[in-house]
Amino acid sequence: MSLPDFGKTTRSLRRTALYGLVASLALVSACTVRPLYSNAPLTAGSTVGAAAELASISVKPVKTRYAQQVRNNLIFALGQGAGEPATPAYTLDLGVTELVESAALVQIQTDEDEPTAGTVTLTANYVLRDTTGTVIATGKRSVPSSFDRPRQEYASYRAQIDAENRAARELADLLRLSVAQDLIKHGKKA
């Protein structure tokens, strides 16, 4: 009975580890991770930082209450509280739809008010254009928000509106990140 040759096993393990290290370095070198909140420009050839470029986006008016909530939160996020720009470099067409669903129904009938669960899903479609009207990017993002639906009518209505407001804030943050990514991609093409 003979013992295995550990010299060959150790060499093959080292070789495999070296190949794995080289492959992971190749993958990491292809990453283009950069901080979104840095002062570096988002697009090639731009002289302004990321915050100033995002602040130069004007969001077109919308018609519904929940869409207006998304628009207001997005304007606040893009301009960092400064409002809309006087001379925008980009315009954003925003369309927001809402879907309200009951997630659970009361299964036991008692005298107590037992809440049911509901979900509000806000979906935004957007088109980003530059000053010439050229489409830079289009996208679609959705955010669900759950809420309890008690039997009292006003409490149920208020809970749904609160869920819409939460979803609008989250959707605006998601749209801000998506638009920033779209500007970075557009800058790489230019």
JSON list of C-alpha atoms in Angstrom, two decimals:
[
{"chain": "A", "resi": 1, "resn": "MET", "atom": "CA", "xyz": [0.00, 0.00, 0.00]},
{"chain": "A", "resi": 2, "resn": "SER", "atom": "CA", "xyz": [1.50, 3.35, -0.98]},
{"chain": "A", "resi": 3, "resn": "LEU", "atom": "CA", "xyz": [0.80, 6.87, 0.16]},
{"chain": "A", "resi": 4, "resn": "PRO", "atom": "CA", "xyz": [-0.44, 9.52, -2.29]},
{"chain": "A", "resi": 5, "resn": "ASP", "atom": "CA", "xyz": [2.08, 11.93, -3.75]},
{"chain": "A", "resi": 6, "resn": "PHE", "atom": "CA", "xyz": [1.35, 15.20, -1.94]},
{"chain": "A", "resi": 7, "resn": "GLY", "atom": "CA", "xyz": [3.87, 17.12, -4.04]},
{"chain": "A", "resi": 8, "resn": "LYS", "atom": "CA", "xyz": [1.72, 16.84, -7.19]},
{"chain": "A", "resi": 9, "resn": "THR", "atom": "CA", "xyz": [-1.46, 17.66, -5.28]},
{"chain": "A", "resi": 10, "resn": "THR", "atom": "CA", "xyz": [0.08, 20.76, -3.72]},
{"chain": "A", "resi": 11, "resn": "ARG", "atom": "CA", "xyz": [1.40, 21.96, -7.09]},
{"chain": "A", "resi": 12, "resn": "SER", "atom": "CA", "xyz": [-1.99, 21.51, -8.77]},
{"chain": "A", "resi": 13, "resn": "LEU", "atom": "CA", "xyz": [-3.70, 23.33, -5.88]},
{"chain": "A", "resi": 14, "resn": "ARG", "atom": "CA", "xyz": [-1.25, 26.22, -6.19]},
{"chain": "A", "resi": 15, "resn": "ARG", "atom": "CA", "xyz": [-1.73, 26.33, -9.95]},
{"chain": "A", "resi": 16, "resn": "THR", "atom": "CA", "xyz": [-5.53, 26.36, -9.56]},
{"chain": "A", "resi": 17, "resn": "ALA", "atom": "CA", "xyz": [-5.30, 29.14, -6.96]},
{"chain": "A", "resi": 18, "resn": "LEU", "atom": "CA", "xyz": [-3.04, 31.16, -9.26]},
{"chain": "A", "resi": 19, "resn": "TYR", "atom": "CA", "xyz": [-5.44, 30.77, -12.19]},
{"chain": "A", "resi": 20, "resn": "GLY", "atom": "CA", "xyz": [-8.35, 31.77, -9.96]},
{"chain": "A", "resi": 21, "resn": "LEU", "atom": "CA", "xyz": [-6.45, 34.86, -8.78]},
{"chain": "A", "resi": 22, "resn": "VAL", "atom": "CA", "xyz": [-5.61, 35.91, -12.34]},
{"chain": "A", "resi": 23, "resn": "ALA", "atom": "CA", "xyz": [-9.22, 35.39, -13.46]},
{"chain": "A", "resi": 24, "resn": "SER", "atom": "CA", "xyz": [-10.62, 37.41, -10.55]},
{"chain": "A", "resi": 25, "resn": "LEU", "atom": "CA", "xyz": [-8.14, 40.24, -11.18]},
{"chain": "A", "resi": 26, "resn": "ALA", "atom": "CA", "xyz": [-9.21, 40.31, -14.83]},
{"chain": "A", "resi": 27, "resn": "LEU", "atom": "CA", "xyz": [-12.86, 40.54, -13.80]},
{"chain": "A", "resi": 28, "resn": "VAL", "atom": "CA", "xyz": [-12.21, 43.25, -11.21]},
{"chain": "A", "resi": 29, "resn": "SER", "atom": "CA", "xyz": [-10.17, 45.33, -13.64]},
{"chain": "A", "resi": 30, "resn": "ALA", "atom": "CA", "xyz": [-13.21, 45.47, -15.95]},
{"chain": "A", "resi": 31, "resn": "CYS", "atom": "CA", "xyz": [-15.38, 47.04, -13.23]},
{"chain": "A", "resi": 32, "resn": "THR", "atom": "CA", "xyz": [-16.28, 50.68, -13.67]},
{"chain": "A", "resi": 33, "resn": "VAL", "atom": "CA", "xyz": [-17.47, 51.35, -10.17]},
{"chain": "A", "resi": 34, "resn": "ARG", "atom": "CA", "xyz": [-17.40, 54.98, -9.18]},
{"chain": "A", "resi": 35, "resn": "PRO", "atom": "CA", "xyz": [-19.17, 56.95, -6.50]},
{"chain": "A", "resi": 36, "resn": "LEU", "atom": "CA", "xyz": [-22.43, 58.53, -7.61]},
{"chain": "A", "resi": 37, "resn": "TYR", "atom": "CA", "xyz": [-22.07, 61.38, -5.15]},
{"chain": "A", "resi": 38, "resn": "SER", "atom": "CA", "xyz": [-18.58, 62.41, -6.29]},
{"chain": "A", "resi": 39, "resn": "ASN", "atom": "CA", "xyz": [-17.79, 65.73, -7.94]},
{"chain": "A", "resi": 40, "resn": "ALA", "atom": "CA", "xyz": [-16.66, 64.00, -11.12]},
{"chain": "A", "resi": 41, "resn": "PRO", "atom": "CA", "xyz": [-18.81, 64.71, -14.21]},
{"chain": "A", "resi": 42, "resn": "LEU", "atom": "CA", "xyz": [-21.35, 62.09, -15.28]},
{"chain": "A", "resi": 43, "resn": "THR", "atom": "CA", "xyz": [-20.90, 62.62, -19.03]},
{"chain": "A", "resi": 44, "resn": "ALA", "atom": "CA", "xyz": [-17.74, 62.87, -21.07]},
{"chain": "A", "resi": 45, "resn": "GLY", "atom": "CA", "xyz": [-16.67, 66.42, -21.85]},
{"chain": "A", "resi": 46, "resn": "SER", "atom": "CA", "xyz": [-18.83, 67.91, -19.11]},
{"chain": "A", "resi": 47, "resn": "THR", "atom": "CA", "xyz": [-17.27, 70.51, -16.85]},
{"chain": "A", "resi": 48, "resn": "VAL", "atom": "CA", "xyz": [-19.84, 70.28, -14.07]},
{"chain": "A", "resi": 49, "resn": "GLY", "atom": "CA", "xyz": [-20.03, 67.65, -11.35]},
{"chain": "A", "resi": 50, "resn": "ALA", "atom": "CA", "xyz": [-22.61, 64.92, -10.94]},
{"chain": "A", "resi": 51, "resn": "ALA", "atom": "CA", "xyz": [-24.79, 66.93, -8.56]},
{"chain": "A", "resi": 52, "resn": "ALA", "atom": "CA", "xyz": [-24.88, 69.95, -10.89]},
{"chain": "A", "resi": 53, "resn": "GLU", "atom": "CA", "xyz": [-25.65, 67.77, -13.90]},
{"chain": "A", "resi": 54, "resn": "LEU", "atom": "CA", "xyz": [-28.53, 66.05, -12.11]},
{"chain": "A", "resi": 55, "resn": "ALA", "atom": "CA", "xyz": [-29.78, 69.47, -10.93]},
{"chain": "A", "resi": 56, "resn": "SER", "atom": "CA", "xyz": [-29.98, 70.57, -14.59]},
{"chain": "A", "resi": 57, "resn": "ILE", "atom": "CA", "xyz": [-32.87, 68.15, -15.30]},
{"chain": "A", "resi": 58, "resn": "SER", "atom": "CA", "xyz": [-36.38, 69.57, -15.61]},
{"chain": "A", "resi": 59, "resn": "VAL", "atom": "CA", "xyz": [-39.29, 67.22, -14.91]},
{"chain": "A", "resi": 60, "resn": "LYS", "atom": "CA", "xyz": [-42.42, 67.83, -17.00]},
{"chain": "A", "resi": 61, "resn": "PRO", "atom": "CA", "xyz": [-45.79, 68.25, -15.23]},
{"chain": "A", "resi": 62, "resn": "VAL", "atom": "CA", "xyz": [-48.01, 65.23, -14.50]},
{"chain": "A", "resi": 63, "resn": "LYS", "atom": "CA", "xyz": [-51.75, 64.88, -13.86]},
{"chain": "A", "resi": 64, "resn": "THR", "atom": "CA", "xyz": [-52.50, 62.58, -10.90]},
{"chain": "A", "resi": 65, "resn": "ARG", "atom": "CA", "xyz": [-51.91, 63.05, -7.16]},
{"chain": "A", "resi": 66, "resn": "TYR", "atom": "CA", "xyz": [-49.53, 60.09, -6.82]},
{"chain": "A", "resi": 67, "resn": "ALA", "atom": "CA", "xyz": [-47.63, 61.12, -9.97]},
{"chain": "A", "resi": 68, "resn": "GLN", "atom": "CA", "xyz": [-47.31, 64.63, -8.54]},
{"chain": "A", "resi": 69, "resn": "GLN", "atom": "CA", "xyz": [-45.87, 63.12, -5.35]},
{"chain": "A", "resi": 70, "resn": "VAL", "atom": "CA", "xyz": [-43.27, 61.25, -7.42]},
{"chain": "A", "resi": 71, "resn": "ARG", "atom": "CA", "xyz": [-42.50, 64.41, -9.42]},
{"chain": "A", "resi": 72, "resn": "ASN", "atom": "CA", "xyz": [-42.12, 66.58, -6.31]},
{"chain": "A", "resi": 73, "resn": "ASN", "atom": "CA", "xyz": [-39.83, 64.08, -4.59]},
{"chain": "A", "resi": 74, "resn": "LEU", "atom": "CA", "xyz": [-37.80, 63.66, -7.80]},
{"chain": "A", "resi": 75, "resn": "ILE", "atom": "CA", "xyz": [-37.34, 67.42, -8.26]},
{"chain": "A", "resi": 76, "resn": "PHE", "atom": "CA", "xyz": [-36.24, 67.67, -4.63]},
{"chain": "A", "resi": 77, "resn": "ALA", "atom": "CA", "xyz": [-33.79, 64.77, -5.05]},
{"chain": "A", "resi": 78, "resn": "LEU", "atom": "CA", "xyz": [-32.35, 65.95, -8.37]},
{"chain": "A", "resi": 79, "resn": "GLY", "atom": "CA", "xyz": [-31.86, 69.54, -7.27]},
{"chain": "A", "resi": 80, "resn": "GLN", "atom": "CA", "xyz": [-30.91, 68.66, -3.69]},
{"chain": "A", "resi": 81, "resn": "GLY", "atom": "CA", "xyz": [-33.71, 70.87, -2.43]},
{"chain": "A", "resi": 82, "resn": "ALA", "atom": "CA", "xyz": [-33.09, 73.78, -4.82]},
{"chain": "A", "resi": 83, "resn": "GLY", "atom": "CA", "xyz": [-36.12, 73.15, -7.05]},
{"chain": "A", "resi": 84, "resn": "GLU", "atom": "CA", "xyz": [-36.19, 73.05, -10.85]},
{"chain": "A", "resi": 85, "resn": "PRO", "atom": "CA", "xyz": [-33.43, 74.67, -12.91]},
{"chain": "A", "resi": 86, "resn": "ALA", "atom": "CA", "xyz": [-34.02, 77.97, -14.70]},
{"chain": "A", "resi": 87, "resn": "THR", "atom": "CA", "xyz": [-32.23, 76.76, -17.83]},
{"chain": "A", "resi": 88, "resn": "PRO", "atom": "CA", "xyz": [-32.42, 72.96, -17.96]},
{"chain": "A", "resi": 89, "resn": "ALA", "atom": "CA", "xyz": [-29.94, 70.91, -19.94]},
{"chain": "A", "resi": 90, "resn": "TYR", "atom": "CA", "xyz": [-32.26, 67.90, -19.95]},
{"chain": "A", "resi": 91, "resn": "THR", "atom": "CA", "xyz": [-36.00, 67.26, -19.69]},
{"chain": "A", "resi": 92, "resn": "LEU", "atom": "CA", "xyz": [-37.63, 64.21, -18.19]},
{"chain": "A", "resi": 93, "resn": "ASP", "atom": "CA", "xyz": [-41.06, 63.03, -19.39]},
{"chain": "A", "resi": 94, "resn": "LEU", "atom": "CA", "xyz": [-42.62, 61.09, -16.55]},
{"chain": "A", "resi": 95, "resn": "GLY", "atom": "CA", "xyz": [-45.64, 58.80, -16.65]},
{"chain": "A", "resi": 96, "resn": "VAL", "atom": "CA", "xyz": [-46.76, 57.17, -13.40]},
{"chain": "A", "resi": 97, "resn": "THR", "atom": "CA", "xyz": [-49.41, 54.46, -13.02]},
{"chain": "A", "resi": 98, "resn": "GLU", "atom": "CA", "xyz": [-50.85, 52.94, -9.87]},
{"chain": "A", "resi": 99, "resn": "LEU", "atom": "CA", "xyz": [-52.06, 49.43, -9.08]},
{"chain": "A", "resi": 100, "resn": "VAL", "atom": "CA", "xyz": [-53.88, 48.79, -5.78]},
{"chain": "A", "resi": 101, "resn": "GLU", "atom": "CA", "xyz": [-54.33, 45.15, -4.82]},
{"chain": "A", "resi": 102, "resn": "SER", "atom": "CA", "xyz": [-55.72, 43.32, -1.80]},
{"chain": "A", "resi": 103, "resn": "ALA", "atom": "CA", "xyz": [-53.07, 40.96, -0.54]},
{"chain": "A", "resi": 104, "resn": "ALA", "atom": "CA", "xyz": [-55.13, 39.29, 2.19]},
{"chain": "A", "resi": 105, "resn": "LEU", "atom": "CA", "xyz": [-58.78, 39.21, 3.15]},
{"chain": "A", "resi": 106, "resn": "VAL", "atom": "CA", "xyz": [-60.42, 38.80, 6.54]},
{"chain": "A", "resi": 107, "resn": "GLN", "atom": "CA", "xyz": [-61.06, 35.10, 6.97]},
{"chain": "A", "resi": 108, "resn": "ILE", "atom": "CA", "xyz": [-62.67, 35.10, 10.43]},
{"chain": "A", "resi": 109, "resn": "GLN", "atom": "CA", "xyz": [-65.80, 37.16, 11.00]},
{"chain": "A", "resi": 110, "resn": "THR", "atom": "CA", "xyz": [-65.86, 38.67, 14.50]},
{"chain": "A", "resi": 111, "resn": "ASP", "atom": "CA", "xyz": [-67.06, 41.90, 16.08]},
{"chain": "A", "resi": 112, "resn": "GLU", "atom": "CA", "xyz": [-63.52, 43.31, 16.15]},
{"chain": "A", "resi": 113, "resn": "ASP", "atom": "CA", "xyz": [-62.09, 45.30, 13.29]},
{"chain": "A", "resi": 114, "resn": "GLU", "atom": "CA", "xyz": [-59.53, 43.02, 11.74]},
{"chain": "A", "resi": 115, "resn": "PRO", "atom": "CA", "xyz": [-57.27, 44.67, 9.18]},
{"chain": "A", "resi": 116, "resn": "THR", "atom": "CA", "xyz": [-56.63, 43.27, 5.76]},
{"chain": "A", "resi": 117, "resn": "ALA", "atom": "CA", "xyz": [-53.47, 43.82, 3.80]},
{"chain": "A", "resi": 118, "resn": "GLY", "atom": "CA", "xyz": [-53.15, 45.77, 0.60]},
{"chain": "A", "resi": 119, "resn": "THR", "atom": "CA", "xyz": [-50.36, 46.69, -1.76]},
{"chain": "A", "resi": 120, "resn": "VAL", "atom": "CA", "xyz": [-49.91, 49.85, -3.79]},
{"chain": "A", "resi": 121, "resn": "THR", "atom": "CA", "xyz": [-47.54, 49.51, -6.73]},
{"chain": "A", "resi": 122, "resn": "LEU", "atom": "CA", "xyz": [-46.37, 52.68, -8.47]},
{"chain": "A", "resi": 123, "resn": "THR", "atom": "CA", "xyz": [-44.78, 52.23, -11.89]},
{"chain": "A", "resi": 124, "resn": "ALA", "atom": "CA", "xyz": [-42.94, 55.04, -13.64]},
{"chain": "A", "resi": 125, "resn": "ASN", "atom": "CA", "xyz": [-42.05, 55.19, -17.32]},
{"chain": "A", "resi": 126, "resn": "TYR", "atom": "CA", "xyz": [-39.59, 57.93, -18.20]},
{"chain": "A", "resi": 127, "resn": "VAL", "atom": "CA", "xyz": [-37.93, 59.44, -21.24]},
{"chain": "A", "resi": 128, "resn": "LEU", "atom": "CA", "xyz": [-34.82, 61.59, -20.78]},
{"chain": "A", "resi": 129, "resn": "ARG", "atom": "CA", "xyz": [-34.13, 64.14, -23.54]},
{"chain": "A", "resi": 130, "resn": "ASP", "atom": "CA", "xyz": [-31.44, 66.74, -24.06]},
{"chain": "A", "resi": 131, "resn": "THR", "atom": "CA", "xyz": [-32.10, 70.34, -25.13]},
{"chain": "A", "resi": 132, "resn": "THR", "atom": "CA", "xyz": [-32.28, 69.38, -28.82]},
{"chain": "A", "resi": 133, "resn": "GLY", "atom": "CA", "xyz": [-35.03, 66.82, -28.10]},
{"chain": "A", "resi": 134, "resn": "THR", "atom": "CA", "xyz": [-32.80, 63.82, -28.73]},
{"chain": "A", "resi": 135, "resn": "VAL", "atom": "CA", "xyz": [-33.80, 60.85, -26.58]},
{"chain": "A", "resi": 136, "resn": "ILE", "atom": "CA", "xyz": [-30.93, 59.96, -24.27]},
{"chain": "A", "resi": 137, "resn": "ALA", "atom": "CA", "xyz": [-32.61, 57.18, -22.32]},
{"chain": "A", "resi": 138, "resn": "THR", "atom": "CA", "xyz": [-35.92, 55.53, -21.55]},
{"chain": "A", "resi": 139, "resn": "GLY", "atom": "CA", "xyz": [-36.76, 53.36, -18.60]},
{"chain": "A", "resi": 140, "resn": "LYS", "atom": "CA", "xyz": [-39.37, 51.80, -16.38]},
{"chain": "A", "resi": 141, "resn": "ARG", "atom": "CA", "xyz": [-39.20, 51.34, -12.63]},
{"chain": "A", "resi": 142, "resn": "SER", "atom": "CA", "xyz": [-41.73, 49.98, -10.10]},
{"chain": "A", "resi": 143, "resn": "VAL", "atom": "CA", "xyz": [-42.00, 50.16, -6.33]},
{"chain": "A", "resi": 144, "resn": "PRO", "atom": "CA", "xyz": [-44.55, 48.28, -4.19]},
{"chain": "A", "resi": 145, "resn": "SER", "atom": "CA", "xyz": [-45.70, 49.51, -0.79]},
{"chain": "A", "resi": 146, "resn": "SER", "atom": "CA", "xyz": [-47.82, 47.46, 1.61]},
{"chain": "A", "resi": 147, "resn": "PHE", "atom": "CA", "xyz": [-50.46, 48.76, 3.99]},
{"chain": "A", "resi": 148, "resn": "ASP", "atom": "CA", "xyz": [-53.10, 47.53, 6.41]},
{"chain": "A", "resi": 149, "resn": "ARG", "atom": "CA", "xyz": [-56.69, 48.08, 5.36]},
{"chain": "A", "resi": 150, "resn": "PRO", "atom": "CA", "xyz": [-58.99, 48.30, 8.39]},
{"chain": "A", "resi": 151, "resn": "ARG", "atom": "CA", "xyz": [-62.75, 48.22, 8.06]},
{"chain": "A", "resi": 152, "resn": "GLN", "atom": "CA", "xyz": [-63.18, 51.92, 8.84]},
{"chain": "A", "resi": 153, "resn": "GLU", "atom": "CA", "xyz": [-63.47, 53.69, 5.52]},
{"chain": "A", "resi": 154, "resn": "TYR", "atom": "CA", "xyz": [-61.43, 56.80, 6.36]},
{"chain": "A", "resi": 155, "resn": "ALA", "atom": "CA", "xyz": [-58.66, 54.82, 8.05]},
{"chain": "A", "resi": 156, "resn": "SER", "atom": "CA", "xyz": [-58.43, 52.55, 5.02]},
{"chain": "A", "resi": 157, "resn": "TYR", "atom": "CA", "xyz": [-58.30, 55.53, 2.64]},
{"chain": "A", "resi": 158, "resn": "ARG", "atom": "CA", "xyz": [-55.63, 57.26, 4.73]},
{"chain": "A", "resi": 159, "resn": "ALA", "atom": "CA", "xyz": [-53.53, 54.07, 4.90]},
{"chain": "A", "resi": 160, "resn": "GLN", "atom": "CA", "xyz": [-53.66, 53.78, 1.11]},
{"chain": "A", "resi": 161, "resn": "ILE", "atom": "CA", "xyz": [-52.57, 57.41, 0.66]},
{"chain": "A", "resi": 162, "resn": "ASP", "atom": "CA", "xyz": [-49.71, 56.91, 3.13]},
{"chain": "A", "resi": 163, "resn": "ALA", "atom": "CA", "xyz": [-48.62, 53.85, 1.15]},
{"chain": "A", "resi": 164, "resn": "GLU", "atom": "CA", "xyz": [-48.78, 55.90, -2.08]},
{"chain": "A", "resi": 165, "resn": "ASN", "atom": "CA", "xyz": [-46.61, 58.58, -0.49]},
{"chain": "A", "resi": 166, "resn": "ARG", "atom": "CA", "xyz": [-44.04, 56.02, 0.70]},
{"chain": "A", "resi": 167, "resn": "ALA", "atom": "CA", "xyz": [-43.94, 54.40, -2.73]},
{"chain": "A", "resi": 168, "resn": "ALA", "atom": "CA", "xyz": [-43.59, 57.84, -4.36]},
{"chain": "A", "resi": 169, "resn": "ARG", "atom": "CA", "xyz": [-40.55, 58.70, -2.22]},
{"chain": "A", "resi": 170, "resn": "GLU", "atom": "CA", "xyz": [-38.89, 55.37, -2.94]},
{"chain": "A", "resi": 171, "resn": "LEU", "atom": "CA", "xyz": [-39.71, 55.58, -6.65]},
{"chain": "A", "resi": 172, "resn": "ALA", "atom": "CA", "xyz": [-38.25, 59.08, -6.89]},
{"chain": "A", "resi": 173, "resn": "ASP", "atom": "CA", "xyz": [-35.00, 57.87, -5.31]},
{"chain": "A", "resi": 174, "resn": "LEU", "atom": "CA", "xyz": [-34.90, 54.92, -7.68]},
{"chain": "A", "resi": 175, "resn": "LEU", "atom": "CA", "xyz": [-35.54, 57.18, -10.68]},
{"chain": "A", "resi": 176, "resn": "ARG", "atom": "CA", "xyz": [-32.77, 59.54, -9.59]},
{"chain": "A", "resi": 177, "resn": "LEU", "atom": "CA", "xyz": [-30.28, 56.66, -9.55]},
{"chain": "A", "resi": 178, "resn": "SER", "atom": "CA", "xyz": [-31.56, 55.33, -12.88]},
{"chain": "A", "resi": 179, "resn": "VAL", "atom": "CA", "xyz": [-31.27, 58.72, -14.56]},
{"chain": "A", "resi": 180, "resn": "ALA", "atom": "CA", "xyz": [-27.73, 59.15, -13.19]},
{"chain": "A", "resi": 181, "resn": "GLN", "atom": "CA", "xyz": [-26.79, 55.74, -14.62]},
{"chain": "A", "resi": 182, "resn": "ASP", "atom": "CA", "xyz": [-28.36, 56.70, -17.94]},
{"chain": "A", "resi": 183, "resn": "LEU", "atom": "CA", "xyz": [-26.32, 59.91, -18.06]},
{"chain": "A", "resi": 184, "resn": "ILE", "atom": "CA", "xyz": [-23.13, 57.95, -17.35]},
{"chain": "A", "resi": 185, "resn": "LYS", "atom": "CA", "xyz": [-23.95, 55.48, -20.16]},
{"chain": "A", "resi": 186, "resn": "HIS", "atom": "CA", "xyz": [-24.75, 58.37, -22.52]},
{"chain": "A", "resi": 187, "resn": "GLY", "atom": "CA", "xyz": [-21.43, 60.02, -21.63]},
{"chain": "A", "resi": 188, "resn": "LYS", "atom": "CA", "xyz": [-19.51, 56.88, -22.57]},
{"chain": "A", "resi": 189, "resn": "LYS", "atom": "CA", "xyz": [-21.11, 56.85, -26.04]},
{"chain": "A", "resi": 190, "resn": "ALA", "atom": "CA", "xyz": [-20.29, 60.51, -26.74]}
]
